[in-house]
mmCIF file with all atom_site columns, N, CA and C in Angstrom:
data_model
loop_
_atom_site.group_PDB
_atom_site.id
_atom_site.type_symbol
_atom_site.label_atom_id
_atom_site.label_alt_id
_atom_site.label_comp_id
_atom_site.label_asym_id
_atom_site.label_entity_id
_atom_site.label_seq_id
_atom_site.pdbx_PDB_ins_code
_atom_site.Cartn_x
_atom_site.Cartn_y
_atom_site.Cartn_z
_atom_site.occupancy
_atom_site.B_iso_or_equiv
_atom_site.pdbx_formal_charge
_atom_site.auth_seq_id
_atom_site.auth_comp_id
_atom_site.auth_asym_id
_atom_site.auth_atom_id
_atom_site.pdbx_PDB_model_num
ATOM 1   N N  . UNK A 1 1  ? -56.727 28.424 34.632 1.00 0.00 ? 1088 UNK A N  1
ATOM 2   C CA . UNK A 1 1  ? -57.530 28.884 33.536 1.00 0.00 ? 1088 UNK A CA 1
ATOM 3   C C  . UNK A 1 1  ? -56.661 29.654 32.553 1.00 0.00 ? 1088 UNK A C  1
ATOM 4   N N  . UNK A 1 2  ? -56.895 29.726 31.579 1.00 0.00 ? 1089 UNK A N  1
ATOM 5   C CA . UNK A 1 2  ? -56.102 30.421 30.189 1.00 0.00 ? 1089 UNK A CA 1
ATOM 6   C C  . UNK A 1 2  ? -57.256 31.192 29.202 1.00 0.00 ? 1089 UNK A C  1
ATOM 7   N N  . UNK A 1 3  ? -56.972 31.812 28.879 1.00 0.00 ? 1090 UNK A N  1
ATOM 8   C CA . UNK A 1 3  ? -58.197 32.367 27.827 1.00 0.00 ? 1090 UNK A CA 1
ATOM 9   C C  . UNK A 1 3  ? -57.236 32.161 26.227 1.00 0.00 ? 1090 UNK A C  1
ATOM 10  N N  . UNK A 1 4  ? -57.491 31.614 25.256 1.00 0.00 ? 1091 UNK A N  1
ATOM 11  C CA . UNK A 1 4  ? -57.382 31.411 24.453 1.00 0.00 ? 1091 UNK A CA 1
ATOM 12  C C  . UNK A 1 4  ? -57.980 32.080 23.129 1.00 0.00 ? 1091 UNK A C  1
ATOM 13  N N  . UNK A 1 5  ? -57.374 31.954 22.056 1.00 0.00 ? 1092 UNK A N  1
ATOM 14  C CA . UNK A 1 5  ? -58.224 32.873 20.750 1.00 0.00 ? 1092 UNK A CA 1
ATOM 15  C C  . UNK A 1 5  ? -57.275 32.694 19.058 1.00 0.00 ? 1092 UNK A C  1
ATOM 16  N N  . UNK A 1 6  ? -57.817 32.485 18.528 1.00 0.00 ? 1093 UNK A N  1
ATOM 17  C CA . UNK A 1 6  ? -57.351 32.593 17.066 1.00 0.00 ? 1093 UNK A CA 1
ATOM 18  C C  . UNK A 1 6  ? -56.817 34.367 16.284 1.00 0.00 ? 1093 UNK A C  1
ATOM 19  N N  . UNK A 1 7  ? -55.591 34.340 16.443 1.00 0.00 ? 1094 UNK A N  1
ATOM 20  C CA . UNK A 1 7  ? -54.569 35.305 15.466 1.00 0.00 ? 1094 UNK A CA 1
ATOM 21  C C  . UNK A 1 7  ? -56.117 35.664 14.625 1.00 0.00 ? 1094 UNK A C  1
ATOM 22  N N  . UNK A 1 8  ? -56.278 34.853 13.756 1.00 0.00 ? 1095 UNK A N  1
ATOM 23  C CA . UNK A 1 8  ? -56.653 35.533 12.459 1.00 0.00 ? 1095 UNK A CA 1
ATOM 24  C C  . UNK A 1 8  ? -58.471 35.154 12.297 1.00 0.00 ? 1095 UNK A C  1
ATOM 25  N N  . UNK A 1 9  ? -58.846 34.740 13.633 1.00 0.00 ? 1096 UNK A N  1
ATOM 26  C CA . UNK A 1 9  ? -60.331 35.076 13.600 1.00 0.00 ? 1096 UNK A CA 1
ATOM 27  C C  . UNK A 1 9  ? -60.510 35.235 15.065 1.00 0.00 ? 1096 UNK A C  1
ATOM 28  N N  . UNK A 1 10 ? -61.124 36.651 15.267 1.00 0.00 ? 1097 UNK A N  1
ATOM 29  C CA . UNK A 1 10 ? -61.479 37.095 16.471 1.00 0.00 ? 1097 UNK A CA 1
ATOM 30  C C  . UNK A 1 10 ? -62.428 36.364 17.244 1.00 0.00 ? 1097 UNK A C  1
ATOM 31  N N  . UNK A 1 11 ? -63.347 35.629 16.089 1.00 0.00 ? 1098 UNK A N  1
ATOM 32  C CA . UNK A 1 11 ? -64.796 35.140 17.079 1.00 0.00 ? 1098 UNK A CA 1
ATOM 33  C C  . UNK A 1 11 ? -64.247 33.992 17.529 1.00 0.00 ? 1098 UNK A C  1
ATOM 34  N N  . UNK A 1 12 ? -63.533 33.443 17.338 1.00 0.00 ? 1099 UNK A N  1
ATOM 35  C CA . UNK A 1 12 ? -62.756 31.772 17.720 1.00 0.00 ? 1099 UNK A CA 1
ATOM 36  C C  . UNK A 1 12 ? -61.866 32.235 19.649 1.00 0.00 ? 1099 UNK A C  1
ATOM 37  N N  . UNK A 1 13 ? -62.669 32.176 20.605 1.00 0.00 ? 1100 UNK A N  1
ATOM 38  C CA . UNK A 1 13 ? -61.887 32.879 21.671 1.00 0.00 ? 1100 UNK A CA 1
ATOM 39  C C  . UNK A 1 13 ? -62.211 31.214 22.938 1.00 0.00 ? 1100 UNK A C  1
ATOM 40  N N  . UNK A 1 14 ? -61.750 30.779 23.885 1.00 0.00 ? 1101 UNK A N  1
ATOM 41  C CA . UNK A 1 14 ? -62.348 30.598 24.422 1.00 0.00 ? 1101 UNK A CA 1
ATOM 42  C C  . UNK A 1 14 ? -61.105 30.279 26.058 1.00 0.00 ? 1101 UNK A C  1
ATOM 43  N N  . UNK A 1 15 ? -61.827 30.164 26.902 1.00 0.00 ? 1102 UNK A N  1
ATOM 44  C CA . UNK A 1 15 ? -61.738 30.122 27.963 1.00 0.00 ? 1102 UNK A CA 1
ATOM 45  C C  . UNK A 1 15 ? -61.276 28.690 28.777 1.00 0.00 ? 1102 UNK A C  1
ATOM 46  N N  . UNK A 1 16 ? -60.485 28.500 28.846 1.00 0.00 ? 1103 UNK A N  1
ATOM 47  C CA . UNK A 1 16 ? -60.113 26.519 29.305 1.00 0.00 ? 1103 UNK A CA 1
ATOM 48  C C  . UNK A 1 16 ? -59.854 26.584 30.751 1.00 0.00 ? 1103 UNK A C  1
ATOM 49  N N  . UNK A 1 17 ? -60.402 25.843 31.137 1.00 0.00 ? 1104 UNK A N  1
ATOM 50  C CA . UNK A 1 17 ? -60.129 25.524 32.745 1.00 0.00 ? 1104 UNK A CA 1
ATOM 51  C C  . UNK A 1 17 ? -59.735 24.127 32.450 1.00 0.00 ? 1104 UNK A C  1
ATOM 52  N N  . UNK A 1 18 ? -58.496 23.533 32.884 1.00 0.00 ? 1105 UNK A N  1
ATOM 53  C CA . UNK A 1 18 ? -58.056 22.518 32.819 1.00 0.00 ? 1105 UNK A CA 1
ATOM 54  C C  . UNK A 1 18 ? -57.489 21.920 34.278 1.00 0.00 ? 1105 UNK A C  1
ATOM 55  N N  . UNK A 1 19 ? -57.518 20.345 34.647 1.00 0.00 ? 1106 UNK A N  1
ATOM 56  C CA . UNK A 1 19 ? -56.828 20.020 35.584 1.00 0.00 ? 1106 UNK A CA 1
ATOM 57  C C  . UNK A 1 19 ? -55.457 19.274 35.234 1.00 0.00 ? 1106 UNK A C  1
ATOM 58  N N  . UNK A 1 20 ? -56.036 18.646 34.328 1.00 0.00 ? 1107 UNK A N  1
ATOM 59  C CA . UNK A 1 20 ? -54.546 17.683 34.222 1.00 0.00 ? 1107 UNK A CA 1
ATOM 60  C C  . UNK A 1 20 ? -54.776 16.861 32.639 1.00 0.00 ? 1107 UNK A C  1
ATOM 61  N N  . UNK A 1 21 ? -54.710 17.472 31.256 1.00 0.00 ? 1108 UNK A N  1
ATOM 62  C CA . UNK A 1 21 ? -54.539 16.465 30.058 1.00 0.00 ? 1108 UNK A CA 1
ATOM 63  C C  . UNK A 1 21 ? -55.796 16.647 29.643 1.00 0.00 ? 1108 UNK A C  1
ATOM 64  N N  . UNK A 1 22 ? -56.636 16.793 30.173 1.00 0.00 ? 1109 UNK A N  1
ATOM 65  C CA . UNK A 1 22 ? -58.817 17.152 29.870 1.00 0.00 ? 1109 UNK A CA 1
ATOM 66  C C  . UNK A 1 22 ? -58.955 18.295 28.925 1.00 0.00 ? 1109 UNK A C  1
ATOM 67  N N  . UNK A 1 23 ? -58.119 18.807 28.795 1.00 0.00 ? 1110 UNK A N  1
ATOM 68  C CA . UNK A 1 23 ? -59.042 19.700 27.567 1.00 0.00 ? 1110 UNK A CA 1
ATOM 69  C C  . UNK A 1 23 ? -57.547 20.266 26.316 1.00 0.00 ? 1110 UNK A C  1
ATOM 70  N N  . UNK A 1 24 ? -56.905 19.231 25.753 1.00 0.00 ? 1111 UNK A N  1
ATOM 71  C CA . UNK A 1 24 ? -55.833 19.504 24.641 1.00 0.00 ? 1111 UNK A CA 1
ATOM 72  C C  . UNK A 1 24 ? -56.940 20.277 23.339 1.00 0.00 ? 1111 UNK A C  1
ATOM 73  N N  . UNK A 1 25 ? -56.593 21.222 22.497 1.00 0.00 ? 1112 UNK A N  1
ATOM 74  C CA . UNK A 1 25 ? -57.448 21.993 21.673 1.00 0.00 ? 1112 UNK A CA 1
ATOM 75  C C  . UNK A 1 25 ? -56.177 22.202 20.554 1.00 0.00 ? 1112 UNK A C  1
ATOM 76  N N  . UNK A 1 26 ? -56.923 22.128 19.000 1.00 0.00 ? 1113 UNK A N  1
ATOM 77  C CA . UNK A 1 26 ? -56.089 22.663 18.119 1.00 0.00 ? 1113 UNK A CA 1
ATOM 78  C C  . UNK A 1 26 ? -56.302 23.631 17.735 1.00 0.00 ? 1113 UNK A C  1
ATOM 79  N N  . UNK A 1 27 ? -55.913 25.150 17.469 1.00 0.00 ? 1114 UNK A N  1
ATOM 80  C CA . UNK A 1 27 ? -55.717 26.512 16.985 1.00 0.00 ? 1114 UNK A CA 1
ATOM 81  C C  . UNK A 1 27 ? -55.779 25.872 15.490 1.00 0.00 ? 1114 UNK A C  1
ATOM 82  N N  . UNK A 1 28 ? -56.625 26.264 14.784 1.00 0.00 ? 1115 UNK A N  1
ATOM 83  C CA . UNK A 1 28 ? -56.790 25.885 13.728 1.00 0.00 ? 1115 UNK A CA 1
ATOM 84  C C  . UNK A 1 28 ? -56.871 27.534 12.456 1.00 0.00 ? 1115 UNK A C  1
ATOM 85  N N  . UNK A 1 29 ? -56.463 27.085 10.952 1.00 0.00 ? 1116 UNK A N  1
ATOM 86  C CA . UNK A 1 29 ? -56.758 28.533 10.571 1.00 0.00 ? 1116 UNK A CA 1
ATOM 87  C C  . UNK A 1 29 ? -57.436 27.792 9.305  1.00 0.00 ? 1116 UNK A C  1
ATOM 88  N N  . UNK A 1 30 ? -58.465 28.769 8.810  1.00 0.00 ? 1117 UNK A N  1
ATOM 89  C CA . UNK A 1 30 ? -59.519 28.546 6.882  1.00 0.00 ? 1117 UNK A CA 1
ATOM 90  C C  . UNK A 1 30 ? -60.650 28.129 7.496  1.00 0.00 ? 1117 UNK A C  1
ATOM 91  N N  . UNK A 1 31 ? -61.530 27.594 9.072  1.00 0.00 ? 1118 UNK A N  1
ATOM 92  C CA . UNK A 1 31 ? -62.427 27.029 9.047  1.00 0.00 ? 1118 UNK A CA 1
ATOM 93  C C  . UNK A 1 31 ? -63.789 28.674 9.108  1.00 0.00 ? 1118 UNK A C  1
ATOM 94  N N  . UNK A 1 32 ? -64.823 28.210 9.490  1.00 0.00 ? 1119 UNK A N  1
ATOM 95  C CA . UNK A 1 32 ? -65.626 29.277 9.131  1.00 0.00 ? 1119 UNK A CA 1
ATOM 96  C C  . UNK A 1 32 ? -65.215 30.126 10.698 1.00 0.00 ? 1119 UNK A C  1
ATOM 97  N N  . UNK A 1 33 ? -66.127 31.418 10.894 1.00 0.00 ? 1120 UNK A N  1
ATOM 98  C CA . UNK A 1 33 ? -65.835 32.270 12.050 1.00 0.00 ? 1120 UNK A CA 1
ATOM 99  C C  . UNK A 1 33 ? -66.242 31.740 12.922 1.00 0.00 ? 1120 UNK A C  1
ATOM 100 N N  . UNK A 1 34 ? -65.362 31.756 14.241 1.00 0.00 ? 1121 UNK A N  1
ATOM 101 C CA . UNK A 1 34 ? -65.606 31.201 15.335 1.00 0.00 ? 1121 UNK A CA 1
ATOM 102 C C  . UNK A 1 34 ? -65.699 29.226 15.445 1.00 0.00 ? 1121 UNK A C  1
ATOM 103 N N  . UNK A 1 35 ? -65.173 28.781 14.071 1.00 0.00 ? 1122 UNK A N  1
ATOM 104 C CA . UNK A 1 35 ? -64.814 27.803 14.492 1.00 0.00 ? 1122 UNK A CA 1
ATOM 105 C C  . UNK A 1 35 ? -63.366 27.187 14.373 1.00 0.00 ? 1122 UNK A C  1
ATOM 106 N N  . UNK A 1 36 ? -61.948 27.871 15.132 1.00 0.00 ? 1123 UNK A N  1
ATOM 107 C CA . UNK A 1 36 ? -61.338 27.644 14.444 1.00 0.00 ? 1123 UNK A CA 1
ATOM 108 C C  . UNK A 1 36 ? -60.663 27.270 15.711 1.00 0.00 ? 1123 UNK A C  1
ATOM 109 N N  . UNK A 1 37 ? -61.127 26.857 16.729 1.00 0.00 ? 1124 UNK A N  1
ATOM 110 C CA . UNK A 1 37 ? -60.497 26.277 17.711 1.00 0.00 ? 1124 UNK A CA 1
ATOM 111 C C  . UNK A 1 37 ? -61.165 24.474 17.841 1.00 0.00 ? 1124 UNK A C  1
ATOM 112 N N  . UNK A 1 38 ? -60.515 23.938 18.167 1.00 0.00 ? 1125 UNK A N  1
ATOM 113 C CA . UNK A 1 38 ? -61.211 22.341 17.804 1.00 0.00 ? 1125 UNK A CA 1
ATOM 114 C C  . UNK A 1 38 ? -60.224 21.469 19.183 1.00 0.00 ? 1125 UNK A C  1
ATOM 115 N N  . UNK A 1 39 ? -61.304 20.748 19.802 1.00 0.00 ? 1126 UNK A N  1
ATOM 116 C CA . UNK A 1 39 ? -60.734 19.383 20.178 1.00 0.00 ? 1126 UNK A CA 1
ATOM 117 C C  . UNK A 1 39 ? -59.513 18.478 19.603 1.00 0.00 ? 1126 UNK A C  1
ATOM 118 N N  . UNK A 1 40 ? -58.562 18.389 20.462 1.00 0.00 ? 1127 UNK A N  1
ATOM 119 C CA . UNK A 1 40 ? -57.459 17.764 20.116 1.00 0.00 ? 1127 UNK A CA 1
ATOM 120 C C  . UNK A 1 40 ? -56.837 16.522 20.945 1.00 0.00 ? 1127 UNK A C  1
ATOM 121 N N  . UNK A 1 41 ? -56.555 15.374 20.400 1.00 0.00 ? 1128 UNK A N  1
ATOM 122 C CA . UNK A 1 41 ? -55.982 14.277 21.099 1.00 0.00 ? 1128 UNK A CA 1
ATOM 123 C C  . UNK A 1 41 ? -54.775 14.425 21.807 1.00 0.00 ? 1128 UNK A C  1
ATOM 124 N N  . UNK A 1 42 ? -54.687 13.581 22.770 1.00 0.00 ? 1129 UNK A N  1
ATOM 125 C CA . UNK A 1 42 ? -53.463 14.127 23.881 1.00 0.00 ? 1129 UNK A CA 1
ATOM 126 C C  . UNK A 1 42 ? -52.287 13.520 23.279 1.00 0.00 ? 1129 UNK A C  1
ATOM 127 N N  . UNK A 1 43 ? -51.327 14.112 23.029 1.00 0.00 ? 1130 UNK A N  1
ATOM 128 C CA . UNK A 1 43 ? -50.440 13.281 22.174 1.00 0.00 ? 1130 UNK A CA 1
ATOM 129 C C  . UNK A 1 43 ? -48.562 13.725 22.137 1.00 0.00 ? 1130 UNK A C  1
ATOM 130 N N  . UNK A 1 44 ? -47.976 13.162 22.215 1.00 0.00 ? 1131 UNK A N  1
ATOM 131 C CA . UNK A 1 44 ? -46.099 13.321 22.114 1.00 0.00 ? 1131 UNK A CA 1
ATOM 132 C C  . UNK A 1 44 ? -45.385 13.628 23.364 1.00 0.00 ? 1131 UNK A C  1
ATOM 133 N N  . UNK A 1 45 ? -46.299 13.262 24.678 1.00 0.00 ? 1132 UNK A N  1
ATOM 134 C CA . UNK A 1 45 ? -45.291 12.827 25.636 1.00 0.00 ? 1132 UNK A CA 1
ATOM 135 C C  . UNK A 1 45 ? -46.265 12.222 27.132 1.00 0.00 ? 1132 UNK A C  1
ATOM 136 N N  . UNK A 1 46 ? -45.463 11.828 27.621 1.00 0.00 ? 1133 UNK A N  1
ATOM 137 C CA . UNK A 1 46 ? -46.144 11.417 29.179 1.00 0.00 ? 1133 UNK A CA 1
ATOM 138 C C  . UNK A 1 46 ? -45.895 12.132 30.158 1.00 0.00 ? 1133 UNK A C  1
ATOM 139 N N  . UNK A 1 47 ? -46.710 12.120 31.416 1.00 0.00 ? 1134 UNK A N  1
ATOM 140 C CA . UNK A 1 47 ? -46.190 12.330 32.860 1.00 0.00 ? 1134 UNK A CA 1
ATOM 141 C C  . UNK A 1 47 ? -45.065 12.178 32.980 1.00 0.00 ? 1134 UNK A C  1
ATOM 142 N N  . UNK A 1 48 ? -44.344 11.380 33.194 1.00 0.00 ? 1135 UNK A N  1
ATOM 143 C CA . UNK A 1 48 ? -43.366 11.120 33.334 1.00 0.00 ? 1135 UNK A CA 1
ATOM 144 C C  . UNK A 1 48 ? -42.425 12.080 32.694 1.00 0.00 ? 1135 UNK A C  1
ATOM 145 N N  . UNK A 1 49 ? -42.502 12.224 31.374 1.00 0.00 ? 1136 UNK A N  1
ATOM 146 C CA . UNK A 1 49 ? -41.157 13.356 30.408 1.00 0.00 ? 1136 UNK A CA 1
ATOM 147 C C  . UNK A 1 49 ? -41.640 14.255 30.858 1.00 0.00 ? 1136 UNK A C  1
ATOM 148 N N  . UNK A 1 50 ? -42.526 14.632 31.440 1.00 0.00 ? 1137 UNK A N  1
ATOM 149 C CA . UNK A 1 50 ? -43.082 16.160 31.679 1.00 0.00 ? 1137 UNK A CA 1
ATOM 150 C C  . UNK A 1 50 ? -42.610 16.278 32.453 1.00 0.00 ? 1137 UNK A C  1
ATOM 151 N N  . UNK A 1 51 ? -42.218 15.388 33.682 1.00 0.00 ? 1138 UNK A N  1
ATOM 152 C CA . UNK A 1 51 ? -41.895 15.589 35.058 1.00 0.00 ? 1138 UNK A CA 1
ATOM 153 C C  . UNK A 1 51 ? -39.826 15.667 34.710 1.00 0.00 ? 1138 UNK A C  1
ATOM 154 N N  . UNK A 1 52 ? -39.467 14.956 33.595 1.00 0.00 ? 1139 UNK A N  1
ATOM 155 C CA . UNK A 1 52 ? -38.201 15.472 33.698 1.00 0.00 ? 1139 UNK A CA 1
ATOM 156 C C  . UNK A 1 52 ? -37.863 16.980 33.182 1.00 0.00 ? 1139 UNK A C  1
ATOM 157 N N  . UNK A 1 53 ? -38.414 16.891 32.159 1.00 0.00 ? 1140 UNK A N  1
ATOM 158 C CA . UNK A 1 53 ? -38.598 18.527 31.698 1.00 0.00 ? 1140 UNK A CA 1
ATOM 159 C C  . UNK A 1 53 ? -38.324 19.539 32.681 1.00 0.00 ? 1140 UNK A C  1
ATOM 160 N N  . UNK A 1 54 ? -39.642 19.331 33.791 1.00 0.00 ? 1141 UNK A N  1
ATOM 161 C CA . UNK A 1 54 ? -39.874 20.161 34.619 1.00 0.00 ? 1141 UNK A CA 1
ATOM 162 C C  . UNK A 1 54 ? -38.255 20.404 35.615 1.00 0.00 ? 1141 UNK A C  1
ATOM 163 N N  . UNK A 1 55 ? -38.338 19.008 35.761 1.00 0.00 ? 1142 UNK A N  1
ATOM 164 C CA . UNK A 1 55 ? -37.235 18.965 36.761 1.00 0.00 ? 1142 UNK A CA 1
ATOM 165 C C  . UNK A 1 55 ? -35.958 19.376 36.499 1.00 0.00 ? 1142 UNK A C  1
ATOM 166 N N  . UNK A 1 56 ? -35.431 19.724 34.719 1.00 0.00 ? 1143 UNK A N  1
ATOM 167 C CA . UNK A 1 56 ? -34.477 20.330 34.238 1.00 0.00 ? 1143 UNK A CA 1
ATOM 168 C C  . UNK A 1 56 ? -34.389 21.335 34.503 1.00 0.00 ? 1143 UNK A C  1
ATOM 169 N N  . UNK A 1 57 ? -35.485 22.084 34.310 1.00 0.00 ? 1144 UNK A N  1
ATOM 170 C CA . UNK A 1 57 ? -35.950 23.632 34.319 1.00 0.00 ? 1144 UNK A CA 1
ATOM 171 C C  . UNK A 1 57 ? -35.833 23.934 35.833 1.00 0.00 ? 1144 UNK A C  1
ATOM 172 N N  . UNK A 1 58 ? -35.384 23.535 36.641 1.00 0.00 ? 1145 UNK A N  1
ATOM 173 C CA . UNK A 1 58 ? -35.929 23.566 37.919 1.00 0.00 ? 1145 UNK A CA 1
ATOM 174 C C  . UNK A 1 58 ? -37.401 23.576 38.605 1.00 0.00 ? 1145 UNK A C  1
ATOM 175 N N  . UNK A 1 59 ? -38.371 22.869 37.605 1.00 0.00 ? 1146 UNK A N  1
ATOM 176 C CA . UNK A 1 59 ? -39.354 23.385 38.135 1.00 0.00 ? 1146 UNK A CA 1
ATOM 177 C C  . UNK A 1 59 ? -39.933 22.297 38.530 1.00 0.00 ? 1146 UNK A C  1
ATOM 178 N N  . UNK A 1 60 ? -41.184 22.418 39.108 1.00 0.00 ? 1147 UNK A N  1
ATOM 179 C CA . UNK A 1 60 ? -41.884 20.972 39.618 1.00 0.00 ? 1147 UNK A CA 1
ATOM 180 C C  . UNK A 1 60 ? -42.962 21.074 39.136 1.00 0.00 ? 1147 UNK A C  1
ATOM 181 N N  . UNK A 1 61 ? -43.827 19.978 38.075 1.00 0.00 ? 1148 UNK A N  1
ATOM 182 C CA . UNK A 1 61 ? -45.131 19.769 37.796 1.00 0.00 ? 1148 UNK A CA 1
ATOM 183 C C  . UNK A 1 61 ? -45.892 20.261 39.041 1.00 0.00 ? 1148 UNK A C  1
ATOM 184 N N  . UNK A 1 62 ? -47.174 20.316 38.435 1.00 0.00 ? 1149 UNK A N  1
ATOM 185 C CA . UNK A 1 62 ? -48.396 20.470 39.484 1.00 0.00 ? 1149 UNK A CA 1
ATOM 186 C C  . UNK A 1 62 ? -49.264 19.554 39.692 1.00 0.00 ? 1149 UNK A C  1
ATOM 187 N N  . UNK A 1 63 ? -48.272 17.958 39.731 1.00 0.00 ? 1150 UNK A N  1
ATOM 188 C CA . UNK A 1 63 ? -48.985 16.840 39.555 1.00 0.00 ? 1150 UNK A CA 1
ATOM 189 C C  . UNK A 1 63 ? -47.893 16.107 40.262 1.00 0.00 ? 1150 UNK A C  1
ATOM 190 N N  . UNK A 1 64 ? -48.237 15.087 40.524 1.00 0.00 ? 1151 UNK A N  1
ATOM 191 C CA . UNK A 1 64 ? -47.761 13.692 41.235 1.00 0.00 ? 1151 UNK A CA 1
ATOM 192 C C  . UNK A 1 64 ? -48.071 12.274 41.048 1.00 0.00 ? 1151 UNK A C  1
ATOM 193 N N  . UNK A 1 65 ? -47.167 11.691 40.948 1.00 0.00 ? 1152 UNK A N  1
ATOM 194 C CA . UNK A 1 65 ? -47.510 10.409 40.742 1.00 0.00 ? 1152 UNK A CA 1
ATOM 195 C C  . UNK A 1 65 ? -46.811 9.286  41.119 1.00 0.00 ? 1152 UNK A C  1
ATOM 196 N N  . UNK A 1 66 ? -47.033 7.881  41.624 1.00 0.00 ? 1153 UNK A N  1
ATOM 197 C CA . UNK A 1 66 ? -46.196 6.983  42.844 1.00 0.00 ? 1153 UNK A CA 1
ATOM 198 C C  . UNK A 1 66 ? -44.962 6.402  41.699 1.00 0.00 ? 1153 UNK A C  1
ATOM 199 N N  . UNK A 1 67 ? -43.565 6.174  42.157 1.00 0.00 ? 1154 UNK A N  1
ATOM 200 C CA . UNK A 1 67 ? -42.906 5.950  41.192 1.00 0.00 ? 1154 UNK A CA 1
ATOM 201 C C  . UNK A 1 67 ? -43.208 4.803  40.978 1.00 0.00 ? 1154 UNK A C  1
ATOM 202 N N  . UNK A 1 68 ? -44.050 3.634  41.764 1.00 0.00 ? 1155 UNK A N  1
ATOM 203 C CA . UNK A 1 68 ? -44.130 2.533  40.956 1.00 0.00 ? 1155 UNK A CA 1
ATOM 204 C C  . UNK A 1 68 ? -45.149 2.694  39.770 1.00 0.00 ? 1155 UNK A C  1
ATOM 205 N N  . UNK A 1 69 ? -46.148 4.129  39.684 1.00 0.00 ? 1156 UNK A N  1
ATOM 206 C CA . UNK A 1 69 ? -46.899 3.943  38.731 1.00 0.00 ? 1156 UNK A CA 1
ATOM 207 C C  . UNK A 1 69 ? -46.031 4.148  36.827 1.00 0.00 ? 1156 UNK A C  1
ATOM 208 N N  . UNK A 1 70 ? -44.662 4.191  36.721 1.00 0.00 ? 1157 UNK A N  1
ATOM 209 C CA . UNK A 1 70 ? -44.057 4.171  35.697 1.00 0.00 ? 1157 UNK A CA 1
ATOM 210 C C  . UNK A 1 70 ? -44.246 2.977  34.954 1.00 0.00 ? 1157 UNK A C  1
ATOM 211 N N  . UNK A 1 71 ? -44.265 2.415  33.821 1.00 0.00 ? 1158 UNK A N  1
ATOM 212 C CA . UNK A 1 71 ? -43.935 1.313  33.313 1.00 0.00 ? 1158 UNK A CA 1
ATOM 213 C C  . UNK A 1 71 ? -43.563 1.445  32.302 1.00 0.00 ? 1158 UNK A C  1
ATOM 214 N N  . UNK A 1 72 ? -43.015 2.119  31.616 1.00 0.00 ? 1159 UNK A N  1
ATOM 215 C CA . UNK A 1 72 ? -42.060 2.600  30.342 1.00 0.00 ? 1159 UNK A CA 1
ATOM 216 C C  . UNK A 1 72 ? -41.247 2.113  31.180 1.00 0.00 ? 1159 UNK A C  1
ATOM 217 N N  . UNK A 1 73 ? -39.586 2.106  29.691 1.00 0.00 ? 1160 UNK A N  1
ATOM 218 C CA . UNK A 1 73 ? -38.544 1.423  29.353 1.00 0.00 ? 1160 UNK A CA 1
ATOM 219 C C  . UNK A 1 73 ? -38.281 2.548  30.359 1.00 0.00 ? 1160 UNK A C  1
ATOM 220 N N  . UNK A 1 74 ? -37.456 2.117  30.938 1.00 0.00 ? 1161 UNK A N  1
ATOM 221 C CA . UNK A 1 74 ? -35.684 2.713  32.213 1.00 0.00 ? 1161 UNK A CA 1
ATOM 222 C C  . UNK A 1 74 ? -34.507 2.626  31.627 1.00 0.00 ? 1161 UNK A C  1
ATOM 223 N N  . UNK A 1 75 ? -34.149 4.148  31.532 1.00 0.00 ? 1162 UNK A N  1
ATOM 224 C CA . UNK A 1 75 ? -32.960 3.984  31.037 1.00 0.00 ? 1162 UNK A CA 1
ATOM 225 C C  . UNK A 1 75 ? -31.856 4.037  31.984 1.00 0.00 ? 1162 UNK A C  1
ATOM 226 N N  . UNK A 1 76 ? -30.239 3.774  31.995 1.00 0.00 ? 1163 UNK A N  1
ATOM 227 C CA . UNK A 1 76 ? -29.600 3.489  33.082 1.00 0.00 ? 1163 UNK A CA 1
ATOM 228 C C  . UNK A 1 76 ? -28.711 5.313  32.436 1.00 0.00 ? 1163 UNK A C  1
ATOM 229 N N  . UNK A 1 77 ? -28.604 6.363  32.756 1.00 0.00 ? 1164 UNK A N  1
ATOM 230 C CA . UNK A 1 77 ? -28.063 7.918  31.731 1.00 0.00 ? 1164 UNK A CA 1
ATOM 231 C C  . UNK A 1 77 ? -26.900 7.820  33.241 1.00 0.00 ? 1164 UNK A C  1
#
């Protein structure tokens, strides 16, 4: 869970419980009070880059997935 809120409008606050990609939101600023948080499309990377990311950082997603489920391009690095 995360609690969330708009810089420059207080009434815009909200609360996300997320499992996995279900609730992306845009921080938005000029709309009226309390609406300045909005639904957002999931967008500029996959499971997969997330999982190298992670794995740079030393860290490990909080997700899993079978390596045959990849089907993006393989690169040979």
């Amino acid at each position: 869970m995360a609690d969330i809120a708009s810089n420059s409008d207080p009434e815009s606050r909200e609360t996300v419980a997320a499992q996995h990609h279900d609730r992306p939101l845009y921080i938005v600023q000029g709309a009226p009070a309390g609406k300045n948080i909005r639904e957002a499309p999931f967008i500029n990377h996959t499971d997969q880059e997330l999982m190298l990311i992670e794995t740079l950082v030393g860290r490990s997603p909080p997700f899993v997935f079978p390596k045959s489920d990849y089907t993006g391009p393989r690169r040979n690095y």
